[in-house]
């Protein structure tokens, strides 16, 4: 019997529910819409549409992957961030909605620089998919971005995303462990570095523990290794009136601020995420000492 869209949604939801997947109905709709090229509205309103055997088989295979705790967007191979589609790969994190807070808060700083200088040089440390850098470049057309990562896979993915978004002419990918291979100074530096304590990484949900790259999660014994590296060398790569914007863990504001204060930076701005947790810190050089 040829499956209808409604029947396939129901079947997928029931399989996921039986497997203990928390948001079974939503995951079923996202998988089906992504795999069949439909909107979420289509999935609801076109329930009587017939689905080919081949497409039904693709959906059922994806449901089995989700039952094995592979995340929905890993299965689909891309995730939207800041209204833009980003391809994912084995060594990149999924860009999360909370990270959009960092993009939102950095846009005024890029625009301020452009107003003063006519352009803006942006550096994204540990770029992954390129989401932060490319979201900023898509919004501030006078900016140019350099994105670093230690992973060749991540850099290839970020470069592919820049190409897909039509931003390659203003985007450069550089293989570097934080600042090691970075040259020159920048008006704005951004980073969403690994900040989870090593002891916590092994306790994360299987969707994260088994499918996100460990190097993009593990921030060392206290979760602050990356912030130390960035704070230590940022002063050599930041223009006089430049700023550094960082994503942080919900309980790291005081510790990260202390690290940057010790390297002669002043906390200029902070922001909470969608859940009300501390998420973004923005620093500038302090010339009081």
Tab-separated table of C-alpha atoms in Angstrom, residues 1 4 13 16 22 31 38 43 51 55 82 91 93 112 118 138 140 178 216 218 221 229 247 276 289:
chain	number	residue	atom	x	y	z
A	1	UNK	CA	0.000	0.000	0.000
A	4	UNK	CA	0.398	8.939	2.616
A	13	UNK	CA	6.172	9.602	15.564
A	16	UNK	CA	10.275	7.505	18.021
A	22	UNK	CA	11.631	13.109	24.013
A	31	UNK	CA	12.987	14.614	9.458
A	38	UNK	CA	8.731	20.204	2.359
A	43	UNK	CA	3.844	18.224	6.429
A	51	UNK	CA	4.711	9.307	-0.683
A	55	UNK	CA	10.963	8.350	-0.108
A	82	UNK	CA	20.577	33.175	11.907
A	91	UNK	CA	34.172	17.600	12.931
A	93	UNK	CA	29.304	21.384	15.975
A	112	UNK	CA	30.481	51.035	14.384
A	118	UNK	CA	34.782	52.194	5.984
A	138	UNK	CA	25.972	38.331	5.600
A	140	UNK	CA	27.601	43.677	7.508
A	178	UNK	CA	43.900	29.687	18.216
A	216	UNK	CA	34.827	21.351	20.096
A	218	UNK	CA	36.188	19.726	25.926
A	221	UNK	CA	39.722	20.303	33.645
A	229	UNK	CA	44.837	30.863	25.258
A	247	UNK	CA	30.284	32.700	24.073
A	276	UNK	CA	18.112	33.644	30.686
A	289	UNK	CA	46.974	50.612	33.842
